[in-house]
Structures are given as C-alpha cells and as structure tokens.
Short mmCIF file of C-alpha atoms in Angstrom, two decimals:
data_model
loop_
_atom_site.label_atom_id
_atom_site.label_comp_id
_atom_site.label_asym_id
_atom_site.label_seq_id
_atom_site.Cartn_x
_atom_site.Cartn_y
_atom_site.Cartn_z
CA UNK A 1 74.79 15.31 104.20
CA UNK A 2 78.48 15.47 105.34
CA UNK A 3 81.07 15.59 102.62
CA UNK A 4 84.75 15.14 102.71
CA UNK A 5 86.69 17.96 101.05
CA UNK A 6 90.30 17.79 99.87
CA UNK A 7 91.57 21.39 100.12
CA UNK A 8 94.91 22.84 98.85
CA UNK A 9 97.47 23.78 101.52
CA UNK A 10 97.11 27.48 100.75
CA UNK A 11 93.43 27.39 101.78
CA UNK A 12 93.68 25.15 104.75
CA UNK A 13 92.60 27.02 107.87
CA UNK A 14 90.92 29.63 105.74
CA UNK A 15 87.13 30.36 105.74
CA UNK A 16 85.72 29.03 102.51
CA UNK A 17 82.25 30.18 101.37
CA UNK A 18 80.40 27.93 98.96
CA UNK A 19 79.02 29.73 95.88
CA UNK A 20 76.72 28.49 93.18
CA UNK A 21 77.87 30.11 89.94
CA UNK A 22 77.23 29.35 86.22
CA UNK A 23 80.04 27.31 84.72
CA UNK A 24 81.78 29.53 82.12
CA UNK A 25 81.32 27.00 79.37
CA UNK A 26 78.02 25.25 80.00
CA UNK A 27 76.22 27.99 81.92
CA UNK A 28 74.99 25.34 84.39
CA UNK A 29 75.17 26.17 88.10
CA UNK A 30 78.28 24.54 89.61
CA UNK A 31 79.74 24.55 93.08
CA UNK A 32 82.74 26.76 93.85
CA UNK A 33 84.44 27.74 97.08
CA UNK A 34 85.64 31.25 97.62
CA UNK A 35 88.36 32.39 99.94
CA UNK A 36 86.99 35.93 100.08
CA UNK A 37 89.89 37.29 102.23
CA UNK A 38 92.57 36.22 99.76
CA UNK A 39 90.26 36.56 96.77
CA UNK A 40 90.84 32.98 95.56
CA UNK A 41 88.29 30.69 94.01
CA UNK A 42 88.33 26.89 94.07
CA UNK A 43 86.23 24.70 91.78
CA UNK A 44 84.80 21.39 93.19
CA UNK A 45 85.25 18.06 91.39
CA UNK A 46 83.57 15.11 93.04
CA UNK A 47 84.75 11.58 92.82
CA UNK A 48 81.52 9.65 93.20
CA UNK A 49 81.99 6.21 94.95
CA UNK A 50 78.48 5.23 94.17
CA UNK A 51 77.76 3.97 97.71
CA UNK A 52 80.58 1.45 97.60
CA UNK A 53 82.97 3.14 100.12
CA UNK A 54 82.72 4.96 103.48
CA UNK A 55 84.91 7.33 105.43
CA UNK A 56 86.25 6.14 108.78
CA UNK A 57 87.89 8.61 111.15
CA UNK A 58 89.13 8.46 114.78
CA UNK A 59 85.79 9.25 116.17
CA UNK A 60 83.47 9.73 113.12
CA UNK A 61 82.05 7.74 110.22
CA UNK A 62 80.60 9.19 106.97
CA UNK A 63 78.51 6.66 105.06
CA UNK A 64 79.12 8.38 101.59
CA UNK A 65 82.70 7.55 100.62
CA UNK A 66 82.74 10.20 97.81
CA UNK A 67 85.25 13.07 97.98
CA UNK A 68 85.18 16.56 96.58
CA UNK A 69 88.54 17.74 95.41
CA UNK A 70 88.97 21.59 95.47
CA UNK A 71 91.42 22.90 92.91
CA UNK A 72 92.28 26.59 92.16
CA UNK A 73 90.72 28.16 89.10
CA UNK A 74 91.40 31.49 87.54
CA UNK A 75 88.29 33.42 88.59
CA UNK A 76 88.64 35.61 85.50
CA UNK A 77 87.12 32.72 83.53
CA UNK A 78 84.02 32.96 85.72
CA UNK A 79 83.99 36.77 85.17
CA UNK A 80 84.30 36.46 81.48
CA UNK A 81 81.27 34.06 81.42
CA UNK A 82 79.19 36.38 83.46
CA UNK A 83 80.25 39.54 81.62
CA UNK A 84 79.55 37.95 78.27
CA UNK A 85 76.07 36.95 79.30
CA UNK A 86 75.32 40.45 80.69
CA UNK A 87 76.97 42.54 78.03
CA UNK A 88 76.16 40.61 74.79
CA UNK A 89 73.77 42.55 72.61
CA UNK A 90 74.11 40.45 69.42
CA UNK A 91 76.71 38.93 67.15
CA UNK A 92 79.91 40.70 67.93
CA UNK A 93 77.90 43.52 69.60
CA UNK A 94 78.16 44.63 73.22
CA UNK A 95 76.23 46.92 75.36
CA UNK A 96 77.38 49.13 78.26
CA UNK A 97 76.34 48.06 81.72
CA UNK A 98 76.67 49.28 85.36
CA UNK A 99 78.09 46.26 87.03
CA UNK A 100 77.34 47.58 90.54
CA UNK A 101 73.51 47.77 89.99
CA UNK A 102 72.75 44.64 88.06
CA UNK A 103 69.14 43.39 88.26
CA UNK A 104 70.33 39.94 89.59
CA UNK A 105 66.84 38.77 90.26
CA UNK A 106 66.16 38.69 86.49
CA UNK A 107 68.90 36.14 85.85
CA UNK A 108 67.42 32.80 84.89
CA UNK A 109 68.75 29.91 87.05
CA UNK A 110 71.34 32.10 88.74
CA UNK A 111 71.99 32.45 92.41
CA UNK A 112 71.85 36.16 93.09
CA UNK A 113 73.52 35.89 96.52
CA UNK A 114 76.48 33.97 95.16
CA UNK A 115 77.04 36.44 92.37
CA UNK A 116 76.87 39.27 94.88
CA UNK A 117 79.50 37.64 97.04
CA UNK A 118 81.61 36.85 94.01
CA UNK A 119 81.50 40.52 92.84
CA UNK A 120 82.34 41.55 96.38
CA UNK A 121 86.05 40.70 95.81
CA UNK A 122 87.01 44.28 94.76
CA UNK A 123 90.58 43.65 93.50
CA UNK A 124 89.38 40.73 91.43
CA UNK A 125 86.66 42.82 89.89
CA UNK A 126 89.15 45.55 88.96
CA UNK A 127 91.40 42.92 87.29
CA UNK A 128 88.46 41.53 85.32
CA UNK A 129 87.27 44.92 84.12
CA UNK A 130 90.77 45.97 83.06
CA UNK A 131 91.40 42.71 81.16
CA UNK A 132 87.98 42.37 79.44
CA UNK A 133 86.22 45.69 79.27
CA UNK A 134 86.01 49.18 77.85
CA UNK A 135 85.13 51.72 80.45
CA UNK A 136 82.96 54.83 80.02
CA UNK A 137 82.46 57.51 82.64
CA UNK A 138 78.91 58.75 82.85
CA UNK A 139 79.27 60.93 85.92
CA UNK A 140 81.67 61.35 88.85
CA UNK A 141 80.05 58.45 90.63
CA UNK A 142 79.13 56.28 87.82
CA UNK A 143 81.23 54.31 85.32
CA UNK A 144 79.68 51.77 82.74
CA UNK A 145 81.55 48.97 81.03
CA UNK A 146 81.20 46.64 78.08
CA UNK A 147 83.12 43.82 76.64
CA UNK A 148 86.10 44.64 74.50
CA UNK A 149 86.69 41.65 72.17
CA UNK A 150 90.34 42.67 71.38
CA UNK A 151 91.25 42.75 75.09
CA UNK A 152 89.48 39.35 75.70
CA UNK A 153 91.35 37.65 72.75
CA UNK A 154 94.63 39.24 73.91
CA UNK A 155 94.05 37.67 77.39
CA UNK A 156 93.07 34.29 75.97
CA UNK A 157 96.05 34.14 73.76
CA UNK A 158 98.35 34.77 76.67
CA UNK A 159 96.61 31.95 78.50
CA UNK A 160 97.43 29.66 75.61
CA UNK A 161 101.08 30.51 75.56
CA UNK A 162 103.41 27.53 75.10
CA UNK A 163 105.29 28.68 78.19
CA UNK A 164 102.31 27.68 80.28
CA UNK A 165 102.41 24.04 79.00
CA UNK A 166 102.74 21.61 81.98
CA UNK A 167 106.30 20.60 82.51
CA UNK A 168 105.13 17.00 83.24
CA UNK A 169 103.92 16.75 79.65
CA UNK A 170 107.10 18.04 77.96
CA UNK A 171 108.43 14.64 77.02
CA UNK A 172 105.17 13.63 75.24
CA UNK A 173 105.14 16.69 72.98
CA UNK A 174 108.92 16.80 72.40
CA UNK A 175 108.94 13.07 71.55
CA UNK A 176 106.55 13.58 68.70
CA UNK A 177 108.55 16.28 66.86
CA UNK A 178 112.17 17.46 66.77
CA UNK A 179 111.36 20.90 65.17
CA UNK A 180 111.30 23.63 67.93
CA UNK A 181 108.65 25.70 66.23
CA UNK A 182 106.41 22.64 65.62
CA UNK A 183 106.75 21.76 69.30
CA UNK A 184 105.73 25.32 70.29
CA UNK A 185 102.69 25.19 68.11
CA UNK A 186 101.66 21.83 69.51
CA UNK A 187 101.90 23.11 72.96
CA UNK A 188 99.85 26.26 72.12
CA UNK A 189 97.27 24.04 70.48
CA UNK A 190 96.97 21.81 73.56
CA UNK A 191 96.72 24.86 75.80
CA UNK A 192 93.93 26.30 73.60
CA UNK A 193 92.00 23.01 73.85
CA UNK A 194 92.45 23.03 77.63
CA UNK A 195 91.33 26.65 78.02
CA UNK A 196 88.35 25.96 75.88
CA UNK A 197 86.91 23.81 78.74
CA UNK A 198 86.22 27.11 80.52
CA UNK A 199 84.96 29.14 77.61
CA UNK A 200 81.52 29.65 76.03
CA UNK A 201 81.00 28.50 72.46
CA UNK A 202 81.35 32.09 71.25
CA UNK A 203 84.81 32.56 72.67
CA UNK A 204 85.97 29.06 71.84
CA UNK A 205 85.12 29.52 68.12
CA UNK A 206 86.94 32.91 68.09
CA UNK A 207 90.02 31.33 69.88
CA UNK A 208 90.09 28.30 67.59
CA UNK A 209 89.88 30.57 64.52
CA UNK A 210 92.90 32.49 65.68
CA UNK A 211 94.87 29.33 66.06
CA UNK A 212 94.06 28.20 62.51
CA UNK A 213 90.95 25.94 62.90
CA UNK A 214 92.07 23.52 65.60
CA UNK A 215 88.42 22.84 66.24
CA UNK A 216 88.88 20.08 63.74
CA UNK A 217 91.45 18.19 65.67
CA UNK A 218 90.27 14.75 66.63
CA UNK A 219 90.00 13.81 70.28
CA UNK A 220 92.39 10.86 69.79
CA UNK A 221 95.09 13.25 68.60
CA UNK A 222 95.01 15.42 71.72
CA UNK A 223 97.64 14.84 74.32
CA UNK A 224 95.80 15.63 77.48
CA UNK A 225 93.04 18.22 77.29
CA UNK A 226 89.87 16.36 76.38
CA UNK A 227 91.33 12.86 76.28
CA UNK A 228 90.93 12.17 80.00
CA UNK A 229 88.95 9.00 80.61
CA UNK A 230 86.16 9.13 83.19
CA UNK A 231 87.07 7.55 86.52
CA UNK A 232 85.40 4.13 86.96
CA UNK A 233 85.19 1.92 89.89
CA UNK A 234 84.99 -1.83 90.36
CA UNK A 235 82.28 -3.79 92.11
CA UNK A 236 82.60 -4.31 95.91
CA UNK A 237 84.08 -7.77 95.32
CA UNK A 238 87.50 -6.21 94.57
CA UNK A 239 87.22 -3.48 97.33
CA UNK A 240 90.29 -1.83 96.09
CA UNK A 241 89.65 1.10 93.72
CA UNK A 242 91.19 0.51 90.32
CA UNK A 243 92.25 -3.10 90.96
CA UNK A 244 90.11 -5.59 89.00
CA UNK A 245 89.01 -8.89 90.59
CA UNK A 246 90.98 -12.11 89.88
CA UNK A 247 88.02 -13.42 87.83
CA UNK A 248 88.21 -10.32 85.61
CA UNK A 249 91.98 -10.69 85.22
CA UNK A 250 91.58 -14.39 84.33
CA UNK A 251 88.94 -13.57 81.69
CA UNK A 252 91.04 -10.68 80.27
CA UNK A 253 94.17 -12.83 80.08
CA UNK A 254 92.46 -15.99 78.77
CA UNK A 255 93.95 -17.25 75.50
CA UNK A 256 92.23 -19.84 73.35
CA UNK A 257 94.35 -23.00 72.86
CA UNK A 258 94.63 -24.42 69.32
CA UNK A 259 92.31 -27.34 68.85
CA UNK A 260 93.62 -30.84 68.42
CA UNK A 261 92.97 -32.89 65.33
CA UNK A 262 90.51 -35.06 67.27
CA UNK A 263 88.59 -32.00 68.44
CA UNK A 264 88.42 -30.60 64.92
CA UNK A 265 87.14 -33.97 63.67
CA UNK A 266 84.46 -34.16 66.22
CA UNK A 267 83.41 -30.58 65.51
CA UNK A 268 83.19 -31.27 61.82
CA UNK A 269 81.11 -34.43 62.41
CA UNK A 270 78.74 -32.57 64.76
CA UNK A 271 78.05 -30.01 61.97
CA UNK A 272 77.12 -32.83 59.43
CA UNK A 273 74.94 -34.98 61.80
CA UNK A 274 71.20 -34.48 61.82
CA UNK A 275 69.11 -33.71 64.85
CA UNK A 276 67.40 -36.73 66.42
CA UNK A 277 63.98 -35.21 65.69
CA UNK A 278 64.66 -35.48 61.93
CA UNK A 279 64.20 -39.30 62.21
CA UNK A 280 60.54 -39.04 63.23
CA UNK A 281 57.73 -38.21 60.86
CA UNK A 282 55.80 -35.11 61.89
CA UNK A 283 52.24 -36.00 62.80
CA UNK A 284 49.69 -34.40 60.51
CA UNK A 285 47.02 -32.30 62.17
CA UNK A 286 43.95 -33.24 60.14
CA UNK A 287 40.37 -32.68 60.90
CA UNK A 288 39.06 -34.57 63.98
#
C-alpha cells in the first residue's frame, strides 16, 4: 500500500532504507528509516486519518490519507537498547560479547537483516561502543565489549542537560519560577522525562534515581514530555481536521437560561400530580 512520507530537508534526495528495529523503551518492533551513507536514522510517526481523507496529486491518487512523518532520532538510543538486551547478565551484571558475530537468529521477534544493516554503519558503531562499553582485547583480531554502567549514566546525564531544553519552551519554565537554579532543575527534570521515552525500564529507574526520584512527578505537572494529547479527528461532516462542526460548537457553547416563575410553578405542579393510571383500580387476577 502506498504511503505518503514527510522527510526532513537533509534527507530529501537520499536513499532511505526501512529498518524494523526494537523500540528502545518498549522492545516492540518499530519502523525506522536509515540514511546509511550519512549514518542518520529517522523514526516514523504515523498520523492515522482512519479512512476519512485521501491524497490527491497532479497525476496520482492515494486512498489512504494518512501520513508518516520522519523525524531524526539519536541512533545511540537504539544501540543502547540492543546492547542492554545482548549484554545483560543479571541485576547490574553485564557479560562480554563479540558484537560482530552475534547469533541474530536467536533473537525473539527481531529482524536479523535490519539489525545487520543497522550495525553496518561503522562510525556509528564506534561511537556507541565508546560511549557505552568497556572493551577487552582477546586477540589481535578479536575485541569483546560489555556495558559500562558509569559510561551510560554519564551519557544520559549529558542528554538531560538544561542547555538542551527547547528554546520554544523557555517562557513556560521561566514563568513558573524566578530562581535561576530552580529553573535549571526544572529544565533538567523535563529533559529526563523526555529522554525516558527512549529508555528501557532499567535505565529509566537509574536515571530518575540520580535526579532525586522524579518518577513520582504527576503527568499534569509535566510541561511537555508526557503531557502531549493524542491527535484526534472529527467526523467527515466537518471535513476540516481539528475544526468541530457547527452543531458541536452550538452544543458546547449552549448556556441554560434561568427559568421563569411560571415555568418553575408548572414544574412544581407536575411533580405533585399523580399519573392518570392511579385513578383506575387494578383488576384482580383471581382464579377463572
């Protein structure tokens, strides 16, 4: 089935290869698009129109009006998810592995071809191993690696730096507190919550612990990370996404008028009056 993709300018004209890789937080297979030449990875988020729209071009029509929006993702999050699964030996215990000879066919619900293509980006793999792993040389031709928790936490805390906080959200945070240090802490907290969307439960708990237990923060108190509402669409009657029908607006804006004295009197009398059936005696059902 044909699909419309919205691609960043940097990847327009580049050959993109679709990969099916486990999401770093859920572990479920998700769609990603790799620009292997530039070693860039994009994640796909689909806006589902639920059959209510179509795409019309100059000389083409696509019945499904949905669109997949490709946005850049730091591929190190994907590497961290894979390395954690491969290297974990127990609670806070890690085993050495030869990343070049992984038995990919033993992975449950994983696409071996996609993982192989993902690992083929040599510079990206070098970055990931340097950021996350301890390396041990077995021979001149063989090195093995395992997760180094201290390195991972250092990388995650850099990701949560207040300096990375989106400029477009500055006014929201700054408007809630005048204290510079408090604002900085709030920004780091929001970044940690945002980063946790791409982390397994193990790393999320470690990260939250380092930030003083922000796992207890209520969703309503978050500025942007997990407080994003799901996109919803109207019925075909409105035909304009996000614009409610006039009937819906009228219902939402309807204000009950105060009742007049006469209306109140009639309502009171109606409550006191007996139903007409009460004036008739119920027929007994005796033996025939």
